[in-house]
Short mmCIF file of C-alpha atoms in Angstrom, two decimals:
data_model
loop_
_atom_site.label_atom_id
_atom_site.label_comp_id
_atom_site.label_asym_id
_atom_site.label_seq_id
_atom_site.Cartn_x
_atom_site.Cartn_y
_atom_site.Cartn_z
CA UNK A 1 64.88 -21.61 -8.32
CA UNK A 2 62.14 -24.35 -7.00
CA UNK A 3 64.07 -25.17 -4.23
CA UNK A 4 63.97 -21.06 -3.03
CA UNK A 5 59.71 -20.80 -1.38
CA UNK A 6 58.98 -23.59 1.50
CA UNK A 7 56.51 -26.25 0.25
CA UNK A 8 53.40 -24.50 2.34
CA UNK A 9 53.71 -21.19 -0.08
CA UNK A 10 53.93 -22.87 -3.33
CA UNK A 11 50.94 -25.36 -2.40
CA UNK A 12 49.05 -22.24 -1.17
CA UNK A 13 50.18 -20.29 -4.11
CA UNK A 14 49.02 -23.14 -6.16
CA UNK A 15 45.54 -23.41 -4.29
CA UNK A 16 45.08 -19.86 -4.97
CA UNK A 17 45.01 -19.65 -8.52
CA UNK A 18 43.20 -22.89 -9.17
CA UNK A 19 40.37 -21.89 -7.05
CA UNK A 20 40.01 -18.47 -7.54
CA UNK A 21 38.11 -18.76 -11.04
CA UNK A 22 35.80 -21.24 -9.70
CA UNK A 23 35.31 -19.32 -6.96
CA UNK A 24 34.51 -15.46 -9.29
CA UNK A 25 32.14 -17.43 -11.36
CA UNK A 26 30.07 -18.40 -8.62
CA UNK A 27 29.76 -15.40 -6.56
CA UNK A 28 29.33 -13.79 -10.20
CA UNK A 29 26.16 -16.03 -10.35
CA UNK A 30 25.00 -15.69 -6.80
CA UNK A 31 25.75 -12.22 -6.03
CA UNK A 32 22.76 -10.76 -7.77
CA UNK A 33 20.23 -13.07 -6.42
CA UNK A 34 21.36 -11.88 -3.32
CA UNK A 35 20.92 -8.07 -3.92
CA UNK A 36 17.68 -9.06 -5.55
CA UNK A 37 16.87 -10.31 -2.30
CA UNK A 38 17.99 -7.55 0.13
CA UNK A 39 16.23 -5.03 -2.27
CA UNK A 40 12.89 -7.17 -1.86
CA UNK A 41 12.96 -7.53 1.87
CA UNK A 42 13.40 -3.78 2.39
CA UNK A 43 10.39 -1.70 2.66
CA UNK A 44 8.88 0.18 -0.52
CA UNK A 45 7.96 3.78 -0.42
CA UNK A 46 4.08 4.22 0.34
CA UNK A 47 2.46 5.41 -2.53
CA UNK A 48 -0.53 7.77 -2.09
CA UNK A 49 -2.10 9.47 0.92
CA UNK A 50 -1.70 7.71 4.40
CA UNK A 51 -4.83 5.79 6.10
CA UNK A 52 -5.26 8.69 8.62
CA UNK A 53 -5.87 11.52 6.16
CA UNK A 54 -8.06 9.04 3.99
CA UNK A 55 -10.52 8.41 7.05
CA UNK A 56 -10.24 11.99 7.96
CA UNK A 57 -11.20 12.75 4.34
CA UNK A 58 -13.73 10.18 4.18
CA UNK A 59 -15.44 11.31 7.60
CA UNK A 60 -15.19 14.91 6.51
CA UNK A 61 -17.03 14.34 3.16
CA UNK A 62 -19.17 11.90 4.66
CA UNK A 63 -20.94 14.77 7.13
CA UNK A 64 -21.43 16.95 4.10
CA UNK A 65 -23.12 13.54 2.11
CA UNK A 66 -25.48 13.09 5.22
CA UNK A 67 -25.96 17.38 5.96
CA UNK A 68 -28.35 19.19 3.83
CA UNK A 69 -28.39 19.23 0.01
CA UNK A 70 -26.32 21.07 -1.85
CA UNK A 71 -28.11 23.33 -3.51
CA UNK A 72 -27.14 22.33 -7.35
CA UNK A 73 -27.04 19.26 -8.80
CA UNK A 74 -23.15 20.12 -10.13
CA UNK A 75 -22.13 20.27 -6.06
CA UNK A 76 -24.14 17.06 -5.23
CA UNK A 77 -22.49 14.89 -8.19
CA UNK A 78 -18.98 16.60 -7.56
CA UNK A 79 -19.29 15.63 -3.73
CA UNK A 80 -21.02 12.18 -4.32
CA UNK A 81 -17.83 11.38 -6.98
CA UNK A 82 -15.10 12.67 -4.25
CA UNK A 83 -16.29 11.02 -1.64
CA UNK A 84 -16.67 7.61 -3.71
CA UNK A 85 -12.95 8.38 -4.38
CA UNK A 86 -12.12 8.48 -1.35
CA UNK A 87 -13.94 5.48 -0.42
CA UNK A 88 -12.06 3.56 -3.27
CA UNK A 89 -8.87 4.80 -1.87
CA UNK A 90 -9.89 3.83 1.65
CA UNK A 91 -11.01 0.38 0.67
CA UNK A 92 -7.95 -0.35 -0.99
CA UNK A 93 -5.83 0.98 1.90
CA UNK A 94 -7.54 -1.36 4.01
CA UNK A 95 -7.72 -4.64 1.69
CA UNK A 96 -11.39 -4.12 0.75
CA UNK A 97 -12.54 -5.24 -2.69
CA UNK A 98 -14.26 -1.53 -4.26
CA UNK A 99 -13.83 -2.87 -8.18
CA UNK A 100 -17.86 -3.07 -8.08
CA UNK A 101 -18.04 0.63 -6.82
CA UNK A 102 -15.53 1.69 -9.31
CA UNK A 103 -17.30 -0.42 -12.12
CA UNK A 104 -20.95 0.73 -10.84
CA UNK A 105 -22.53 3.82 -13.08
CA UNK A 106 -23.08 7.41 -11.44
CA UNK A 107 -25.78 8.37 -10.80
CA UNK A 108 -27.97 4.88 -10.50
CA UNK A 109 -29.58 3.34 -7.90
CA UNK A 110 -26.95 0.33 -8.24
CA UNK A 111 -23.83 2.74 -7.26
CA UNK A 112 -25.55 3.92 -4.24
CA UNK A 113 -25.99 0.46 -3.22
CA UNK A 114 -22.61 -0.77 -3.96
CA UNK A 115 -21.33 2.57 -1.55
CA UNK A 116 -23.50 1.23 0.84
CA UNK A 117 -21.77 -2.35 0.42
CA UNK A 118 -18.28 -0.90 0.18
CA UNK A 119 -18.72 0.89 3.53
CA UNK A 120 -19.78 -1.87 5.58
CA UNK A 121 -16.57 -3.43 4.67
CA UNK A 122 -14.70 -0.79 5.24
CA UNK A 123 -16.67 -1.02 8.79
CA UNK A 124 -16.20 -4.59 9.06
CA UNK A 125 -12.29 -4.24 8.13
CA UNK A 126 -12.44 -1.74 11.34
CA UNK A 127 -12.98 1.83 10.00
CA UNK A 128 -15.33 3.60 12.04
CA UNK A 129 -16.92 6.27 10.03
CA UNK A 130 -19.21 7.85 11.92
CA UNK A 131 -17.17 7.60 15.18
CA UNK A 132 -18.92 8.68 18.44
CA UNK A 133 -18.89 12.28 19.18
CA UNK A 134 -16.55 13.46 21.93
CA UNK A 135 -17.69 14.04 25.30
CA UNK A 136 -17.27 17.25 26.70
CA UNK A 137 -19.49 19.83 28.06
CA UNK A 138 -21.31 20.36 24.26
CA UNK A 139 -22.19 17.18 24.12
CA UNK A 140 -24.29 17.06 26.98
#
């Protein structure tokens, strides 16, 4: 019966089953490591409204802060509130810091001066908001 399988089998054989626990128990401790690692190099979902409809938001609000005065005080807190929402989501799109705007109180003399801070750096992080009007035959 020994003498029946050339010597290269059996030591193969032999090879085999020796390693082949060793080998399962560390690919059973390295395999999810690895899959923890794909998953974190792929790309997450974005979460909340892209950059261009936040600036196109912000701009649009922004001409109705600097128009006339809405003719209630309800429509000129509502719009002052969206547009700081806006400009919270903007800044945070961008990497700008807009804790002290969300921390500020409405209505004081403080918020308006930390939405005047928060949009310079939203400027300075390269968000035009009052970008130049086209030029074409109205604008001459």
């Amino acid at each position: 019966m020994t003498g029946d399988r050339p010597l290269v089998a059996g030591m193969t054989l032999y090879l085999v089953i020796t390693a082949a626990p060793t080998l399962l128990f560390w690919a059973a401790l390295r395999v999810p490591a690895a899959v923890a690692a794909c998953r974190a190099r792929r790309p997450g979902v974005p979460t909340g409204p892209s950059l261009e409809s936040l600036v196109a938001d912000l701009r649009r609000l922004r001409r109705e802060v600097c128009g006339p005065p809405p003719r209630t005080r309800l429509r000129r807190v509502a719009l002052l509130m969206a547009y700081d929402d806006v400009l919270i989501g903007l800044a945070g799109a961008v990497g700008v810091d807009a804790a002290p705007l969300a921390a500020a109180r409405e209505g004081t003399s403080d918020r308006a001066y930390v939405r005047l801070q928060t949009e310079a750096a939203v400027e300075a992080a390269g968000i035009a908001l009052d970008p130049p009007a086209a030029a074409g035959p109205e604008a001459a």
